[in-house]
mmCIF file of C-alpha atoms in Angstrom:
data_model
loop_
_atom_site.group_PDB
_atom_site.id
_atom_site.type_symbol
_atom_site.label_atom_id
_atom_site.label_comp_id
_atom_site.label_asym_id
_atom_site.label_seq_id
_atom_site.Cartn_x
_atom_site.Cartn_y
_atom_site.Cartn_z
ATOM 1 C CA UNK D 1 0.000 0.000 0.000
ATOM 2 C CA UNK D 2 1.434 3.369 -1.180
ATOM 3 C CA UNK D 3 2.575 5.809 2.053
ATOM 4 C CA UNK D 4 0.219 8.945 2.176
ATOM 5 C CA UNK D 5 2.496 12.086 1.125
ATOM 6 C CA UNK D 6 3.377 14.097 4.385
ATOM 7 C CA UNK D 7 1.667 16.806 5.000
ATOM 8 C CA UNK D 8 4.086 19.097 5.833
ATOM 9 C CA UNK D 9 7.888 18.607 5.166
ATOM 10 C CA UNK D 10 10.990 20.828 6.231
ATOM 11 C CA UNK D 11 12.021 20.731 2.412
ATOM 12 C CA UNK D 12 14.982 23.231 2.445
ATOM 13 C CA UNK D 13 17.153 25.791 4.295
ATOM 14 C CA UNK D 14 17.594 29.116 2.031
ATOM 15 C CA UNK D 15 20.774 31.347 2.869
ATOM 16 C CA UNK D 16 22.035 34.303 1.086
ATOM 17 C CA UNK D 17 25.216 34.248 -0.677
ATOM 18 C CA UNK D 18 27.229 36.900 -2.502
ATOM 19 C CA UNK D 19 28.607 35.069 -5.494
ATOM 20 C CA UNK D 20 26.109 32.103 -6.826
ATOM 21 C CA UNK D 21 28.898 30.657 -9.260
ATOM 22 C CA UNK D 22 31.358 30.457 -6.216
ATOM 23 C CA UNK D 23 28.849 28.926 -3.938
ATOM 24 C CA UNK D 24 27.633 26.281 -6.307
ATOM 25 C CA UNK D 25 31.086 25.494 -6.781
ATOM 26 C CA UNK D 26 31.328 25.232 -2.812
ATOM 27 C CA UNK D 27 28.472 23.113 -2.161
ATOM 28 C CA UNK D 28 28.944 21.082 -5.500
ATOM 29 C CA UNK D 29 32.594 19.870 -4.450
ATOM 30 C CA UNK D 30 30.949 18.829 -0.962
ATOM 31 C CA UNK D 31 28.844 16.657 -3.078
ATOM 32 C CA UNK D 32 25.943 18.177 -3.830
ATOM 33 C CA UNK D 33 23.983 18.124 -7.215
ATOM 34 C CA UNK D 34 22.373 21.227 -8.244
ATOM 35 C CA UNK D 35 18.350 20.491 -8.697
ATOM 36 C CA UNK D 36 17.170 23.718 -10.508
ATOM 37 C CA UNK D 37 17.754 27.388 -11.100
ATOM 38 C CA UNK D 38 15.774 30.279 -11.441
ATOM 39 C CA UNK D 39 14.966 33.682 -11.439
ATOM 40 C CA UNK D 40 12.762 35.359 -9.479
ATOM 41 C CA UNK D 41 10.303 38.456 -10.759
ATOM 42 C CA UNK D 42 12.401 40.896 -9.569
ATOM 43 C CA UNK D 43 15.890 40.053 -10.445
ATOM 44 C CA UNK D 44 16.815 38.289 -7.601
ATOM 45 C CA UNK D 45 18.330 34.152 -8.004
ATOM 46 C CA UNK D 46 18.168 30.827 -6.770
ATOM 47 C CA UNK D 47 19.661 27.707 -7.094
ATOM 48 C CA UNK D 48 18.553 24.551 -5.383
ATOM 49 C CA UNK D 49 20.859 21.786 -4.500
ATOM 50 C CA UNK D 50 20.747 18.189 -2.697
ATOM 51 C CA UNK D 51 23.061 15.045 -1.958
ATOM 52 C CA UNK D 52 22.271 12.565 -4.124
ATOM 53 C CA UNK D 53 19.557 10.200 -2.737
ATOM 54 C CA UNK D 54 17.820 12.828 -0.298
ATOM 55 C CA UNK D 55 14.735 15.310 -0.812
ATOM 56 C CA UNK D 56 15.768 17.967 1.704
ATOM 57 C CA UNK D 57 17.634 20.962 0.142
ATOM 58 C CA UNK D 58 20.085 23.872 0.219
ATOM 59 C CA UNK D 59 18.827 27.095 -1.874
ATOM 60 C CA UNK D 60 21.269 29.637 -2.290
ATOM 61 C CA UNK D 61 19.337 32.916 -3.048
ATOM 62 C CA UNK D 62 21.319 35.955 -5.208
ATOM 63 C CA UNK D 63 20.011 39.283 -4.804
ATOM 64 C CA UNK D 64 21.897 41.602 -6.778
ATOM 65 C CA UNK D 65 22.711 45.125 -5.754
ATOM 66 C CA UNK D 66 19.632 47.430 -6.403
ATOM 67 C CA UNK D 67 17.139 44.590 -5.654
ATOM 68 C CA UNK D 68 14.727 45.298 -3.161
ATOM 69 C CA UNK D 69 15.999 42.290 -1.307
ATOM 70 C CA UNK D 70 19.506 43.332 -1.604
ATOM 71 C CA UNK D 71 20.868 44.626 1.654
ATOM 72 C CA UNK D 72 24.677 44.915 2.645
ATOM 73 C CA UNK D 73 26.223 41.577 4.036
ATOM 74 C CA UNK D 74 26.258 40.629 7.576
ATOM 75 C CA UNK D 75 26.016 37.655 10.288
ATOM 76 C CA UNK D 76 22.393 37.698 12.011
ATOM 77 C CA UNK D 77 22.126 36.020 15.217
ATOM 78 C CA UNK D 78 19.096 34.675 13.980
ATOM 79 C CA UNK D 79 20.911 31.702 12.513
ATOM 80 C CA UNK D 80 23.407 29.503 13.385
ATOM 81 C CA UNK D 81 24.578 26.777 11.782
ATOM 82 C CA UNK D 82 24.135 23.756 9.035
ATOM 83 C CA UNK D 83 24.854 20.158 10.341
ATOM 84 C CA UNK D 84 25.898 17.918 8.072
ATOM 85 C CA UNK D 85 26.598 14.157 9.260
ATOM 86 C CA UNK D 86 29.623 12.410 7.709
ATOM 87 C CA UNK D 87 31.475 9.190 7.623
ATOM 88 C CA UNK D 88 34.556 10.589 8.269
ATOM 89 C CA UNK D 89 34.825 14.114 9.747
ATOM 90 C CA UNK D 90 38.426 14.675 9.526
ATOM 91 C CA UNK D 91 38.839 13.720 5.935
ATOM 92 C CA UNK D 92 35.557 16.235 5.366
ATOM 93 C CA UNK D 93 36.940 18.951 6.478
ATOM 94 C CA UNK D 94 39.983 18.912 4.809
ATOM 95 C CA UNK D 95 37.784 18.037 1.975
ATOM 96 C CA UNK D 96 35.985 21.566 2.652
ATOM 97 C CA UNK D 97 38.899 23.558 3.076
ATOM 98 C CA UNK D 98 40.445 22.727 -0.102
ATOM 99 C CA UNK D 99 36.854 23.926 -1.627
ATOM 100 C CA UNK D 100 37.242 27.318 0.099
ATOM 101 C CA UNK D 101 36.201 26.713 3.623
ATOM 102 C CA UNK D 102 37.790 28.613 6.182
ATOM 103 C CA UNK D 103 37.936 27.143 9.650
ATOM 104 C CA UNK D 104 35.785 28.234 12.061
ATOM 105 C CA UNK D 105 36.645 25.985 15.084
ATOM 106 C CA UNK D 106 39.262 23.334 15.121
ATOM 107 C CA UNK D 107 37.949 19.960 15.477
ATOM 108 C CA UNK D 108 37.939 18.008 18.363
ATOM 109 C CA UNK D 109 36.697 14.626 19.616
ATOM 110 C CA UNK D 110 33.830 14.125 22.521
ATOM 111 C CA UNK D 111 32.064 10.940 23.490
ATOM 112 C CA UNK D 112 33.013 8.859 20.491
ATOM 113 C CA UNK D 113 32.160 11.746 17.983
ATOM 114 C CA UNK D 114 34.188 14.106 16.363
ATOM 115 C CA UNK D 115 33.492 17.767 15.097
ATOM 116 C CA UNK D 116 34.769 20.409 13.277
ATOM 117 C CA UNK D 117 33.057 23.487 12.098
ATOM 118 C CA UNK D 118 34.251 25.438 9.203
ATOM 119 C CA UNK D 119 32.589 29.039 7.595
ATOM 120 C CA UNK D 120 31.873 28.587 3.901
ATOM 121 C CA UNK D 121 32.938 30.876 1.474
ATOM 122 C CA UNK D 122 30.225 33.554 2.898
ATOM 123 C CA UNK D 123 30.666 32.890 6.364
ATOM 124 C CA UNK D 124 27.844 30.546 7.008
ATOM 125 C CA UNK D 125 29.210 28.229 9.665
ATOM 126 C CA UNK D 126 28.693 24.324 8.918
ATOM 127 C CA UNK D 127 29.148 21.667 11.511
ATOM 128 C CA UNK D 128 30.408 18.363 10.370
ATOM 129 C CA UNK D 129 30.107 15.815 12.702
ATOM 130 C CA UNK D 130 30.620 11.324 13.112
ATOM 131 C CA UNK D 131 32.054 8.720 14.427
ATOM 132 C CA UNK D 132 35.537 9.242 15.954
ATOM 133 C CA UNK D 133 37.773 6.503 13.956
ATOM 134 C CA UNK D 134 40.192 6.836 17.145
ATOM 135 C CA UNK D 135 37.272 5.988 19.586
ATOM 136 C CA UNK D 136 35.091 3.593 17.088
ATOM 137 C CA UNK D 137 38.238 1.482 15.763
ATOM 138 C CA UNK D 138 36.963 -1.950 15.864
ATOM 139 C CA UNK D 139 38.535 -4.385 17.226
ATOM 140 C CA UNK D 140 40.393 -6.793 14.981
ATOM 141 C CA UNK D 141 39.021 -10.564 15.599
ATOM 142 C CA UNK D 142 41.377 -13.004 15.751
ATOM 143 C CA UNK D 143 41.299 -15.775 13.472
ATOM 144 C CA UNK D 144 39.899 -18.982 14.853
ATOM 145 C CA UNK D 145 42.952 -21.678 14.137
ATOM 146 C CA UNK D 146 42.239 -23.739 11.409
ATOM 147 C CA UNK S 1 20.211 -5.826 0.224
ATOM 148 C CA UNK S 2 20.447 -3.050 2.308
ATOM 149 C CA UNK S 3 21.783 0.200 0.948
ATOM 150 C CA UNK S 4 24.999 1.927 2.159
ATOM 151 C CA UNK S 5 24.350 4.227 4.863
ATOM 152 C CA UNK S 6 25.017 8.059 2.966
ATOM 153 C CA UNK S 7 28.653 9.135 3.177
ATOM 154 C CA UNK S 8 27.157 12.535 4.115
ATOM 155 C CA UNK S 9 23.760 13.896 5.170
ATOM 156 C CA UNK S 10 22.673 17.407 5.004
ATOM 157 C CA UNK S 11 21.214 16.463 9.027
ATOM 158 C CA UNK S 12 19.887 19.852 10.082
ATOM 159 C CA UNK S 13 19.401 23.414 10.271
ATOM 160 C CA UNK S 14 20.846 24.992 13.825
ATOM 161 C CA UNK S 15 18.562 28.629 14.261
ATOM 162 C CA UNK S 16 19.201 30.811 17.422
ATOM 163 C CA UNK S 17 15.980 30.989 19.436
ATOM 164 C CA UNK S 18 15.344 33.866 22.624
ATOM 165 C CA UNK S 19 12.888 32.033 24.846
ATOM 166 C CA UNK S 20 13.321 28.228 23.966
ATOM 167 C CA UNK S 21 10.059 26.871 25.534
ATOM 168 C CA UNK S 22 8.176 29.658 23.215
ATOM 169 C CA UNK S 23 9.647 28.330 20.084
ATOM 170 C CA UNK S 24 8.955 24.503 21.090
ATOM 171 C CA UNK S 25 5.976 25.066 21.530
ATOM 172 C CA UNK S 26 5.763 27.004 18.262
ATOM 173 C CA UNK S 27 7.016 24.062 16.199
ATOM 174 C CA UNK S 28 5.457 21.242 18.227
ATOM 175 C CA UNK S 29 1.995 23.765 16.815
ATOM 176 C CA UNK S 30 3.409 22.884 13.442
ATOM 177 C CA UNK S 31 3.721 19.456 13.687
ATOM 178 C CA UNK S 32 7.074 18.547 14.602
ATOM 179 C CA UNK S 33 8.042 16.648 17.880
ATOM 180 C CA UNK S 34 10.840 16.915 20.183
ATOM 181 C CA UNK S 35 13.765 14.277 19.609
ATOM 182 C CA UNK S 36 16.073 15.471 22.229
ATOM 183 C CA UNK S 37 17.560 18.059 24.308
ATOM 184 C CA UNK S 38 20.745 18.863 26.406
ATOM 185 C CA UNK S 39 23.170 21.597 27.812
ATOM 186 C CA UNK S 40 26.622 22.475 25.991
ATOM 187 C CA UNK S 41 29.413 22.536 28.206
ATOM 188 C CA UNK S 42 29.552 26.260 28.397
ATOM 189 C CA UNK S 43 25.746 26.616 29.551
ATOM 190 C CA UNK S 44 23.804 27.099 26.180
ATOM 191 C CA UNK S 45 21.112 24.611 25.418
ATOM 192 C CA UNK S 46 19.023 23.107 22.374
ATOM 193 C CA UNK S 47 16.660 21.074 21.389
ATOM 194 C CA UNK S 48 16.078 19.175 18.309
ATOM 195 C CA UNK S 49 12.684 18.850 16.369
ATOM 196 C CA UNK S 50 11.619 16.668 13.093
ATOM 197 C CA UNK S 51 8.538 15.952 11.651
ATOM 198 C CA UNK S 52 7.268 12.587 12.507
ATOM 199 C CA UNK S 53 8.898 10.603 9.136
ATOM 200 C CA UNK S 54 11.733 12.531 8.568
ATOM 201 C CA UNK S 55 14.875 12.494 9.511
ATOM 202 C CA UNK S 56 15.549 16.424 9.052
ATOM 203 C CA UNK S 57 15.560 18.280 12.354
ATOM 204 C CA UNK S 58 15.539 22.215 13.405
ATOM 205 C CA UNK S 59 17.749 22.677 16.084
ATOM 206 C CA UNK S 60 16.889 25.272 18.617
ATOM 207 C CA UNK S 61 20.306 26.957 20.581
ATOM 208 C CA UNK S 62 19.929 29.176 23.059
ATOM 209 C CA UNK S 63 22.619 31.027 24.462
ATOM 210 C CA UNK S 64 22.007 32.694 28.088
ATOM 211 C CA UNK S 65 23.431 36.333 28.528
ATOM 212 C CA UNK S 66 26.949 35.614 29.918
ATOM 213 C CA UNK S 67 27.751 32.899 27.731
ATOM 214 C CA UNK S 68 30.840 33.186 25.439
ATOM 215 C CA UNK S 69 28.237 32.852 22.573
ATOM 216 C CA UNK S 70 25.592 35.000 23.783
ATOM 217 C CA UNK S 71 25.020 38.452 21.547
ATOM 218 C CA UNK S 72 22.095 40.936 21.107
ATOM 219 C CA UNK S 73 19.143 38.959 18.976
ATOM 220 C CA UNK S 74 19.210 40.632 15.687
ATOM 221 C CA UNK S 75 18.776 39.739 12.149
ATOM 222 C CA UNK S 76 21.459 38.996 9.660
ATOM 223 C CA UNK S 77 21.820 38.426 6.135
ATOM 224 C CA UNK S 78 23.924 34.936 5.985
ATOM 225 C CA UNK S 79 20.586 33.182 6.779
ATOM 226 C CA UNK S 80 17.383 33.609 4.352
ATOM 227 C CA UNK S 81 14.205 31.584 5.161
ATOM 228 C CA UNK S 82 13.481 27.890 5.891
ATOM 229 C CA UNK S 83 10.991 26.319 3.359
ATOM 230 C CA UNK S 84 8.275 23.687 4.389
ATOM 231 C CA UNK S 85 5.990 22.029 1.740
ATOM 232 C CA UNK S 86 2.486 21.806 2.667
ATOM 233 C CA UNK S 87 -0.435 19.996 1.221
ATOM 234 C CA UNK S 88 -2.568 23.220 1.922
ATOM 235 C CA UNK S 89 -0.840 26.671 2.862
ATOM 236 C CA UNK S 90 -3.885 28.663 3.935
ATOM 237 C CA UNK S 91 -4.559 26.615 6.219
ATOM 238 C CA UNK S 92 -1.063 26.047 7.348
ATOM 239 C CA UNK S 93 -0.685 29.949 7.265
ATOM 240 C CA UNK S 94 -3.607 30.547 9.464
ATOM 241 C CA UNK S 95 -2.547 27.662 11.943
ATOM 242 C CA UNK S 96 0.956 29.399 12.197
ATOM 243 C CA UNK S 97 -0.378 32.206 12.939
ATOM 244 C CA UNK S 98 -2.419 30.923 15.793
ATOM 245 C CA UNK S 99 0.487 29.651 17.669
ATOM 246 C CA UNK S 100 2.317 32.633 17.426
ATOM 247 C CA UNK S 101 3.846 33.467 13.959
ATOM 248 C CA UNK S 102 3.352 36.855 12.166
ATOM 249 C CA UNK S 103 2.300 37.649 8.365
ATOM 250 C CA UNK S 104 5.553 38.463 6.679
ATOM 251 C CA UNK S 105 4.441 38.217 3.100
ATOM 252 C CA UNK S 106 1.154 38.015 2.274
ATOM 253 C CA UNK S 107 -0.179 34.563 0.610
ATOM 254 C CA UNK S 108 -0.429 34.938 -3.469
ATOM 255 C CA UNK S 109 -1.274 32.339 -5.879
ATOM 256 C CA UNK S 110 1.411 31.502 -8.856
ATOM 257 C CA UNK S 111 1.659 29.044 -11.857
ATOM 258 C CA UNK S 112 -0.505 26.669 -9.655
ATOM 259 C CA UNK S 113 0.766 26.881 -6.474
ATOM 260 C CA UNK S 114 0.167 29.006 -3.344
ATOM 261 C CA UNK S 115 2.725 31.067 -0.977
ATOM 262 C CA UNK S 116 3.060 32.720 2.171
ATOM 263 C CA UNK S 117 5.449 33.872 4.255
ATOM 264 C CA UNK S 118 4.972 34.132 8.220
ATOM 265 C CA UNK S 119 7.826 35.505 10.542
ATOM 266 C CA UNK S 120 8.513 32.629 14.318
ATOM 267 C CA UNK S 121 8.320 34.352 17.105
ATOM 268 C CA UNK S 122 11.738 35.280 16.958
ATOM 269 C CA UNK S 123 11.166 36.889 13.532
ATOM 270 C CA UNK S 124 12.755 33.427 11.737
ATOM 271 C CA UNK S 125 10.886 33.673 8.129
ATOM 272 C CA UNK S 126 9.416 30.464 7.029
ATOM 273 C CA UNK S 127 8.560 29.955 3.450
ATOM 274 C CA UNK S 128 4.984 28.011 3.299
ATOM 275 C CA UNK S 129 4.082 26.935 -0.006
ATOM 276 C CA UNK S 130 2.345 23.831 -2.133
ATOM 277 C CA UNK S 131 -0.476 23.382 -4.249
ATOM 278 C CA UNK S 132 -2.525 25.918 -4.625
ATOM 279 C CA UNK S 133 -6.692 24.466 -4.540
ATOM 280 C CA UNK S 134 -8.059 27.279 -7.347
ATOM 281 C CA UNK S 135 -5.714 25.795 -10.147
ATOM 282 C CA UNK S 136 -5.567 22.081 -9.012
ATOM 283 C CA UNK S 137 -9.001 21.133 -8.254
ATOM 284 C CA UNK S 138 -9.457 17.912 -10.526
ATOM 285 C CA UNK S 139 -12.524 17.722 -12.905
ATOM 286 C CA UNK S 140 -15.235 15.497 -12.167
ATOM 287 C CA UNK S 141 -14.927 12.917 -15.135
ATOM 288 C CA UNK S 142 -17.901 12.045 -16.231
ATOM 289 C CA UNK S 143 -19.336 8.908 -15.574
ATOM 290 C CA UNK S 144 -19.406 6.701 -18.932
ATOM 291 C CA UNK S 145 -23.540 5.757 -19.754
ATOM 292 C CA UNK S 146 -23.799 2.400 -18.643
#
């Protein structure tokens, strides 16, 4: 029997960014597909992304200077962060870093997780978070004798 | 077989919230339910929320004056809306608004679907949107003469 559709689903997070080229380029090299583009009525853009395999969504939203959305750039304190879970956060955030991430606070491990955040190339913090391979190492079984 | 769990997963959206039993209770009004809760180290606290289904949360953070994180609420421009998909948005837009959210952009019908935007009680702006009933009400076929 087919599911009913949800009623109501947290589809996507919108942020603003400053340059949608370098931005799709960001989020893109952290594995992300781009969905659609568009433009809205009154000049401003959007681009929609997603990992492979998952509904929920990033939009990055353009407003260009003159819009009536357009407003000088600054951190809010309305937002925080993105979390993104990973396999391996260490690897990830080098991973980010070569895409233009700038870290934000150095990663450190806690209760068999480990996390990192890093800003992405506007400044929008992202927390990437997992298993600890120190703390989650499993043990190698020895081989029953033959 | 069972599929590979994803390498990464866009997990959740962190916002920054003034009063955190007000905006539980604003998102429980929407639908979602509390997963779990806890204090950071340095006295902050949050709370995260999904949809009953989904495994895309909100987190909640507050930061109490004194902490190392706490600043002045105010809005930024890093951070642009969250979106939810609804299977009615005037109705979702008037329930909103009865637990506590404000009109931020009227409701307006376009190329078949219908959106509003309503402001949490910490002035958050959620993007409510989905099919609108004027263009998608399905004709009554006609029943074939027996």
């Amino acid at each position: 029997m087919a599911r009913p559709a949800p009623k109501i689903r947290f589809l996507y997070t919108g942020i603003r960014v400053r340059d949608l080229d370098r931005s799709v380029r960001f989020y893109k090299a952290m594995g992300m597909r781009e969905l659609f583009r568009g433009k809205m009525d009154h000049g401003g853009e959007y681009v929609h992304l997603a990992f492979p395999g998952s509904y929920v969504r990033l939009e990055l939203n353009y407003y260009p200077k003159g819009n009536k959305f357009y407003e000088a750039w600054g951190p809010g304190s309305e937002f925080d962060h993105l979390g993104f879970r990973v396999d391996d956060p260490d690897r990830w955030l080098a991973k980010l870093k070569r895409a233009g991430a700038t870290e934000a606070i150095a990663a450190w491990s806690e209760t068999g997780s480990r996390i990192g955040y890093v800003n992405d190339p506007d400044g929008v913090t992202l927390e990437v978070f997992g298993p600890d391979p120190a703390a989650t190492k499993p043990k190698r079984r020895r081989r029953a004798p033959a």
